XYZ file of C-alpha atoms in Angstrom:
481
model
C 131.367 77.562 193.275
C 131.044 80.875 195.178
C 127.257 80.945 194.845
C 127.445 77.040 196.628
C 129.474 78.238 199.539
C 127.525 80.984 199.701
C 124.257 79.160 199.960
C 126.446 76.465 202.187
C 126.855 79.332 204.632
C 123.224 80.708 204.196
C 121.763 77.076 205.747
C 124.250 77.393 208.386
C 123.030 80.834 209.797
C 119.884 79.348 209.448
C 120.260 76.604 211.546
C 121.827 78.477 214.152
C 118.988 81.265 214.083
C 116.738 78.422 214.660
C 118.617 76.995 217.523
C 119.575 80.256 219.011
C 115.226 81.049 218.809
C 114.453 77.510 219.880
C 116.899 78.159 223.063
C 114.933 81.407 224.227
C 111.781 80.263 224.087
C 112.796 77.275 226.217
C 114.197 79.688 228.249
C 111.214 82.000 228.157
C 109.024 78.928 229.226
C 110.831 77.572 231.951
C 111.315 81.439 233.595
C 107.406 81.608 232.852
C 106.878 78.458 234.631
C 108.970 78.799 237.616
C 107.475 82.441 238.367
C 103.851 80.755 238.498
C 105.711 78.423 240.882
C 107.653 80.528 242.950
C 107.323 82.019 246.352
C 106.116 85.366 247.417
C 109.003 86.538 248.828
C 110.466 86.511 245.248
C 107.370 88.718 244.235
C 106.992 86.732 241.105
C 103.168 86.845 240.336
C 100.942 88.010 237.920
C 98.154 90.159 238.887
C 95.098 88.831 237.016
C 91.529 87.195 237.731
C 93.150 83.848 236.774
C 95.831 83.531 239.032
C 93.477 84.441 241.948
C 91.178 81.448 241.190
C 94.338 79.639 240.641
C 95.212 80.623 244.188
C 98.095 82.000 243.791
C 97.493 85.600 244.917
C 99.998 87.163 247.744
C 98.595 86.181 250.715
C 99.953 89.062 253.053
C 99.462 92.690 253.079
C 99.981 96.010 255.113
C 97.613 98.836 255.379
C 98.116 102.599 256.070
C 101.550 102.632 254.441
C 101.527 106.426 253.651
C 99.578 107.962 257.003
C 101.663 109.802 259.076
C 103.385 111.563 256.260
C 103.648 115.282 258.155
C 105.098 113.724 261.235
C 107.687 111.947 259.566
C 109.028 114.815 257.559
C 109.134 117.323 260.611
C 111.072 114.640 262.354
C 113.503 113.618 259.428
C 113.091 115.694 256.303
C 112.843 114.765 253.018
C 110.153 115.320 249.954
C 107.060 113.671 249.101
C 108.355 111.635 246.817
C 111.733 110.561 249.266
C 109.152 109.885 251.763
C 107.273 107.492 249.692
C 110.574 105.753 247.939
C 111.431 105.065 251.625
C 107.860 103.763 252.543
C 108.270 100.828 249.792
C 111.423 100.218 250.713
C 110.491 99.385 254.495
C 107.320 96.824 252.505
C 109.977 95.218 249.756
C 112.461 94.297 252.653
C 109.418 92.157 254.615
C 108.303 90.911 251.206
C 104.843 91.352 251.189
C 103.251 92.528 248.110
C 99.548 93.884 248.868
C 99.425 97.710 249.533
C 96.514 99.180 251.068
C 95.201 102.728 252.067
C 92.027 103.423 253.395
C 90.539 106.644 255.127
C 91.922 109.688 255.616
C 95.422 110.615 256.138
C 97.393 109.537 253.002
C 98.323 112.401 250.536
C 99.179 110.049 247.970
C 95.754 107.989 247.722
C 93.067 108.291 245.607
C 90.726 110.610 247.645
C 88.142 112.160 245.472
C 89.166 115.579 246.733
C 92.592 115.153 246.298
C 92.253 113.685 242.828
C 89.857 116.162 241.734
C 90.147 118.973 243.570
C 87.907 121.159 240.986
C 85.320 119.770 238.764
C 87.000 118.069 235.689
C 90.599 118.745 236.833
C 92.533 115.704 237.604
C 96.056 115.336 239.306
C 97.014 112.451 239.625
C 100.904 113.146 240.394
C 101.386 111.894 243.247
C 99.240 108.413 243.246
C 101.215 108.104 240.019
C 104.709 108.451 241.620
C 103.776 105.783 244.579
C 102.122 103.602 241.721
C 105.356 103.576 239.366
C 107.536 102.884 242.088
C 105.436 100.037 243.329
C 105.385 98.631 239.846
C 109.065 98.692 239.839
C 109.660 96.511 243.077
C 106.854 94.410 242.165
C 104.179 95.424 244.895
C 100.677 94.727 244.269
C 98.022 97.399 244.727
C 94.279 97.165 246.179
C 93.028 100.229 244.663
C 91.035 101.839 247.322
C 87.661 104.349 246.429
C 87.590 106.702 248.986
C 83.891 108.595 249.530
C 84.490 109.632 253.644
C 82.445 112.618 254.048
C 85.590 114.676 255.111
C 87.072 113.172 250.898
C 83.556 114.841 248.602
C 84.634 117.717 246.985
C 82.375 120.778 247.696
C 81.085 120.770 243.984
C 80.000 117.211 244.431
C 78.205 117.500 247.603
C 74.232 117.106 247.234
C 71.444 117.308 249.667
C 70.697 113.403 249.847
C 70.654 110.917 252.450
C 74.544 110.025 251.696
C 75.937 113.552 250.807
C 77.214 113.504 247.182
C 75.858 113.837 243.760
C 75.726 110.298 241.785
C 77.053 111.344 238.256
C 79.706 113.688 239.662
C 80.714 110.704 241.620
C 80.575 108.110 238.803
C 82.861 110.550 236.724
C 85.796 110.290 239.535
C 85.560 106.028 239.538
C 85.771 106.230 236.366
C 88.987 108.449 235.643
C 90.823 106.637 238.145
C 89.933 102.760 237.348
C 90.580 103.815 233.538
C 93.763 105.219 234.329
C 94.770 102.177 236.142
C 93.228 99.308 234.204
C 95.703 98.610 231.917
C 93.700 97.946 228.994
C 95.467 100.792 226.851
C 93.185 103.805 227.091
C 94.140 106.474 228.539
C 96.295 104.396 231.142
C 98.890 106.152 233.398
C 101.778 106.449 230.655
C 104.045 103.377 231.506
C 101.794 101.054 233.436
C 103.249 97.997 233.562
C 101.459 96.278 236.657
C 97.454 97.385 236.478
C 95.582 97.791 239.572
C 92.606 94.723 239.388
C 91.498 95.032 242.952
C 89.282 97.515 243.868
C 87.837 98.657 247.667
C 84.895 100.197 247.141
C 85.124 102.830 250.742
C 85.665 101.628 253.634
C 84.111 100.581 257.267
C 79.914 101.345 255.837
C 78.380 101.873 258.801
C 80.995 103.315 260.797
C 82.697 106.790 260.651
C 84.377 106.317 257.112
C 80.264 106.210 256.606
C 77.984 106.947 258.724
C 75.084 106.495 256.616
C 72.477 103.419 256.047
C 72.808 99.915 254.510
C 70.816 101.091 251.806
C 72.739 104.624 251.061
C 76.306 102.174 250.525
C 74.192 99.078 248.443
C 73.190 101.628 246.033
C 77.001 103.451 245.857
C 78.552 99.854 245.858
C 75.565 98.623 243.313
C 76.726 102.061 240.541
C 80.743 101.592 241.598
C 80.616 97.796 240.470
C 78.716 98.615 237.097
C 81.398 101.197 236.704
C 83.991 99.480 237.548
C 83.356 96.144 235.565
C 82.214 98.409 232.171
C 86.167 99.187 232.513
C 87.740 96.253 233.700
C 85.587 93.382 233.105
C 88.362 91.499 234.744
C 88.560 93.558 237.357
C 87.525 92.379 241.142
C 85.572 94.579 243.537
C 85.705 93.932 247.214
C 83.176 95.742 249.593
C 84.200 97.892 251.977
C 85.696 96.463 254.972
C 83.338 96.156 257.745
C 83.854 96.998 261.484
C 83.065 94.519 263.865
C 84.576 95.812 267.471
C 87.384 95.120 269.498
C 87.217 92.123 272.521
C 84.500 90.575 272.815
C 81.772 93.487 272.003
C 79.004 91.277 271.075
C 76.378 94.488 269.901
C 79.500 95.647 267.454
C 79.388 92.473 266.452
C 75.519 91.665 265.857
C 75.713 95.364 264.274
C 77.662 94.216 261.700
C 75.869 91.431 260.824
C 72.566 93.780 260.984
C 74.266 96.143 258.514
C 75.223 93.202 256.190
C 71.571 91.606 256.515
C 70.371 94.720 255.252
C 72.658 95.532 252.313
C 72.308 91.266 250.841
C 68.287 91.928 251.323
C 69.618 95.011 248.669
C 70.786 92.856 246.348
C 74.006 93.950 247.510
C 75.452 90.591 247.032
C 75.388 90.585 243.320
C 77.703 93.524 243.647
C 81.060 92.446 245.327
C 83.028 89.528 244.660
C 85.397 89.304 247.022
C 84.038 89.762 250.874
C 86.087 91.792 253.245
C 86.341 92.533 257.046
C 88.325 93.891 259.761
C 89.328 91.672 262.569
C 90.748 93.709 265.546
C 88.941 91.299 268.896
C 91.363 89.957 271.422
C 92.119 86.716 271.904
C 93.937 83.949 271.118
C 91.352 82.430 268.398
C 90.352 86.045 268.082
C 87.092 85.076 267.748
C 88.107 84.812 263.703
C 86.625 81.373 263.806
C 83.257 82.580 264.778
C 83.024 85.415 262.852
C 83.972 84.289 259.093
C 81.597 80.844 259.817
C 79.065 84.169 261.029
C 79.366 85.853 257.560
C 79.758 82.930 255.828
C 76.584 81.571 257.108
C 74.469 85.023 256.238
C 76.009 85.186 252.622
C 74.887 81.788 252.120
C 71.265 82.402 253.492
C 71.198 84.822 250.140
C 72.625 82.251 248.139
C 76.250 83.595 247.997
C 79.354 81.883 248.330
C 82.585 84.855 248.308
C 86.551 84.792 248.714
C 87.226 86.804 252.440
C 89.547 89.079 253.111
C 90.546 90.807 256.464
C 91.975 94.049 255.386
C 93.074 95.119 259.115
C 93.903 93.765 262.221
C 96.599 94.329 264.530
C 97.655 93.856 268.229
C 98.110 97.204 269.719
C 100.929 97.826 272.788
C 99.064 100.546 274.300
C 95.020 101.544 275.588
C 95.573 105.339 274.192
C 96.722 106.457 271.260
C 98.975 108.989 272.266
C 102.737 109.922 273.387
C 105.683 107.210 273.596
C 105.050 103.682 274.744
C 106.780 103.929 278.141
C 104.343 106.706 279.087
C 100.761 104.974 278.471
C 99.550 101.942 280.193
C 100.515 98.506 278.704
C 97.761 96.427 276.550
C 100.100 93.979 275.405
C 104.303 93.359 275.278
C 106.516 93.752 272.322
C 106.848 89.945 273.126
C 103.027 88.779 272.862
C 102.382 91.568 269.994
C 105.220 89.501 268.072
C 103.992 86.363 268.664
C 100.168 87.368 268.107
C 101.175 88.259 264.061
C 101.632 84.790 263.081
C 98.950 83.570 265.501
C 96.485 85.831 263.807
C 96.900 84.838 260.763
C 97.800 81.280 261.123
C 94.130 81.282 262.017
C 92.236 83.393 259.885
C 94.012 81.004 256.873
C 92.238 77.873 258.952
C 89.140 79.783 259.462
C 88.852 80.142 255.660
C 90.945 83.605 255.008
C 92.656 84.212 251.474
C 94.209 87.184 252.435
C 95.462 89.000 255.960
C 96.745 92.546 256.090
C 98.081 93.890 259.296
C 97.514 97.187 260.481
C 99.588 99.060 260.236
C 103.379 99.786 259.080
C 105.295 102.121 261.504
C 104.205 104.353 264.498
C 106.077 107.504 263.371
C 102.805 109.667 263.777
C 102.741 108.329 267.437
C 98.858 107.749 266.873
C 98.382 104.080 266.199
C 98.490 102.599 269.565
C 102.407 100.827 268.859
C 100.747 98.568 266.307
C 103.424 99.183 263.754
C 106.055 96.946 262.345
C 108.258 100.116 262.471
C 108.703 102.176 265.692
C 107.978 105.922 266.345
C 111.855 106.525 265.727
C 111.439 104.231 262.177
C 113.080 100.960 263.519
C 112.402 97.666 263.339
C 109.869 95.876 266.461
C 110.247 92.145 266.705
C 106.637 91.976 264.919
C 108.424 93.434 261.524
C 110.672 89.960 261.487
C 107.559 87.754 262.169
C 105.964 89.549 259.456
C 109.003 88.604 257.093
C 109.186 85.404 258.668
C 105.745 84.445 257.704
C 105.924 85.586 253.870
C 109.015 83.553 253.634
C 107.420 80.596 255.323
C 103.883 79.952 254.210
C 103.617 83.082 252.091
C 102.024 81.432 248.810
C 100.285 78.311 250.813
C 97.997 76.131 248.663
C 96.034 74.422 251.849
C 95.681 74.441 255.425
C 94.453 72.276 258.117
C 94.304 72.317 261.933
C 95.436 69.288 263.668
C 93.893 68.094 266.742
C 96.319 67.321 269.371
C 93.489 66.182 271.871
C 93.911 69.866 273.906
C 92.383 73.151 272.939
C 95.133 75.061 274.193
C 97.216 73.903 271.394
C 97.488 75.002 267.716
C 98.856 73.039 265.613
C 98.704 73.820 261.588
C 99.813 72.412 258.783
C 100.167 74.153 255.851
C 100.904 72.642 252.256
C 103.373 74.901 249.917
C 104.178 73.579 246.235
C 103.629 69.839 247.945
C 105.939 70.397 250.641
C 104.790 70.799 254.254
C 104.900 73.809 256.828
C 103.830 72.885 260.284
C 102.839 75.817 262.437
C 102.587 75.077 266.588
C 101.935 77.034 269.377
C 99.961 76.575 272.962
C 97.910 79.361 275.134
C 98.836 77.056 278.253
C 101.560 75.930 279.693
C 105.164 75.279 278.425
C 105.006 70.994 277.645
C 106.852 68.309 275.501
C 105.094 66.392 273.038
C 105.822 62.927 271.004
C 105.110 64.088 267.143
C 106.459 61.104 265.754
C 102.801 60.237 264.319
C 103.154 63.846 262.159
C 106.637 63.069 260.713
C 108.720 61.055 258.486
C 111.882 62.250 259.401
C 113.561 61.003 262.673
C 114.857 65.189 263.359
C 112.953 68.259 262.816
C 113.956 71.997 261.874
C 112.069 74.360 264.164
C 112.148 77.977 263.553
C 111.167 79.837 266.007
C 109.550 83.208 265.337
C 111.381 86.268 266.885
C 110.239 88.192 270.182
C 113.074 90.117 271.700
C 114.493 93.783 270.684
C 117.130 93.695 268.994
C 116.962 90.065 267.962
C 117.141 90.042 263.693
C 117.103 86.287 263.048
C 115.206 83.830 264.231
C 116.778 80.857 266.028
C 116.994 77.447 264.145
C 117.773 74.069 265.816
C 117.141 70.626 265.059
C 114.583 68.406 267.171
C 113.738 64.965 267.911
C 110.399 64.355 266.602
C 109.473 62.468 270.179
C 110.665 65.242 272.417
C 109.341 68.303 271.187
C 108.645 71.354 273.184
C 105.775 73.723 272.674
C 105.552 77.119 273.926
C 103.313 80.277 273.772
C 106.293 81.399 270.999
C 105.403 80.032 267.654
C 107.706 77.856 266.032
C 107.494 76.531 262.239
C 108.668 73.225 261.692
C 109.780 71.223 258.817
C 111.410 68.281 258.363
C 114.976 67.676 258.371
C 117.056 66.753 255.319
């Protein structure tokens, strides 16, 4: 009798064990399936080759997050690793989730100098104390492989047409991709989020490198090999290339020279992921032009690639120096905040997968008020657009441009998890349209994007689809409930 209740209560625990393991991995499935599903601002990806051909990759970034380091601690204290804590902060409260550092500047990146200071001794403190707390508030990393003439160690430095010995060279890529692969040798102890995307320098041509087509095919041609014997997974992006400001047609035609050049190299077998820097003036920013300008050059040489634009910005002042109020005006707080979303709202239609603006806060008092953050550390209008934007049409699938019979007036419509985000501005004058065509819904949400000091959210009001208004303020629109 005992041994049947015993064996009675044996099946019970049983079933329950398989009802209690049944329940988590339902559980387990449906978290796994919303995260694939859910939007950026949540920071809920997975940072592998599959999810980018998926296209489901962040599709926002911010570059020189850690320049300006020495300013900001003589003007509010703090250590190293304070500073940095408070860096990612300021990037988790707008939500986006690339992180980029090129050039010089940035203590914590992966300089070759800085990382090996002597031949064969690596420290890798304090990219590993920015890296760990990235990982922890879920911030993606484009790993950035920094050769500047001012970064070459002296024991590296050779008498070549580019500066630095090839195997000394090939010896730094390949601590630092190794360390941050993720494939369980000798990784960073407690990587949990790898680093997949690598930069391989930045701006060839330009200062960053002032050497020849050739000189950075070959270095990009050795990094790639490098880089994919690691990480086969891995994807390599070339260096961002400079292309001018306004409308400087020889920058321009330079560019396109010193990309000629490099694809006749075979270059193109050695990138996947194209990647430029788009910094011209105007309200199409000439973004339109230039990507169908690449794109039509990488196809001559039989390549189709993914582009990025790892900088751009819309700067407040001419110089670069001293307080705002004291240097002649380029642009308003207002039009700066109203030229983010513009910016990228068309580099997405021009073909973009993935804008970063440059750059995050003006503390240094060097970067021409292009910050999100002030030279005191406090939020500009453009920081809410920026937030406004990830929240909006942060993990897009599609978008088109709608022609509303004017050129002066952008409207987009963007497609997120088969619900639609309309994006509309104008570059004339203020007018009142009948949308009715566009919409379902009788009343529309507008959101209009912040461009006022001291404004924090943006204002929301229902419209009538047949009366709305269109200004140079971009406004996203959905439809009412």
């Amino acid at each position: 009798m005992i041994k049947n209740v015993i064996k009675k209560i044996l099946i019970a625990i049983g079933i329950w064990a398989v009802i209690v393991i049944d329940t988590v991995l339902i559980i387990k499935i449906f978290r796994t399936s919303s995260n694939e599903t859910s939007s950026i601002s949540s920071n809920n990806y997975i940072n592998n080759t599959s999810v980018y051909q998926q296209n489901l990759i962040p599709r926002f970034g911010i570059n020189y997050i850690y320049h300006g380091m020495d300013k900001y601690q003589e003007r509010f204290g703090g250590t190293t690793q304070e500073y940095v804590f408070h860096q990612n902060k300021k990037l988790v409260s707008i939500g986006t989730v690339w992180v980029r550092s090129a050039g010089t500047g940035d203590p914590t990146s992966l300089g070759w100098n800085m990382i090996e200071p002597k031949e064969g001794v690596f420290d890798f403190s304090l990219y590993d104390t920015r890296l760990k707390d990235l990982e922890m508030r879920e911030l993606w990393t484009l790993g950035g492989i920094d050769f500047n003439p001012s970064s070459i160690p002296d024991y590296a430095k050779a008498i070549n047409s580019y500066g630095f010995d090839d195997q000394k060279y090939l010896t730094y890529i390949n601590k630092i991709v190794e360390r941050y692969d993720g494939d369980g040798k000798d990784d960073m102890l407690g990587l949990s989020n790898p680093i997949k995307y690598w930069e391989v320098g930045n701006e060839p041509g330009a200062q960053s490198f002032p050497h020849s087509a050739q000189d950075y095919s070959h270095i990009l041609k050795i990094s790639y090999q490098n880089i994919k014997a690691n990480c086969p997974d891995c994807q390599v992006l070339i260096g961002g290339l400079a292309i001018g400001q306004l409308r400087e047609e020889d920058k321009w035609q330079k560019a396109l020279d010193n990309l000629r050049q490099m694809l006749a190299d075979d270059a193109g077998s050695y990138f996947d992921i194209f990647n430029y820097h788009e910094y011209t003036d105007d309200c199409d920013f000439l973004t339109y032009y230039h990507v169908k300008g690449f794109n039509e050059l990488l196809d001559s040489y039989g390549f189709t690639k993914p582009i990025w634009i790892t900088e751009a910005n819309t700067k407040l002042q001419k110089k670069g120096k001293g307080k705002y109020e004291d240097l002649e005006v380029k642009h308003t707080i207002e039009e700066q905040a109203q030229d983010i979303i513009k910016r990228a709202v068309v580099a997405f239609d021009a073909g973009v997968d993935v804008f970063f603006w440059h750059r995050l806060d003006d503390v240094s008092s060097k970067a021409f008020g292009v910050g999100l953050f002030d030279e005191n550390d406090k939020t500009k209008p453009v920081y809410y657009n920026q937030k406004l934007m990830v929240d909006k049409i942060g993990d897009f699938n599609s978008v088109e441009r709608i022609d509303l019979g004017n050129k002066e007036l952008y409207f987009y419509k963007f497609n997120i998890r088969n619900e639609d985000v309309f994006v509309l501005w104008t570059e004339g004058n203020e007018t009142i349209l009948d949308l009715s065509q566009y919409f379902q819904s009788s009343n529309l949400q507008f959101t209009w994007a912040i461009t006022q000091l001291k404004q924090i959210n943006p204002k929301i009001e229902a419209v009538a689809k047949n009366k709305v208004r269109i200004t140079k303020t971009p406004v996203f629109i959905t439809e009412g409930r």
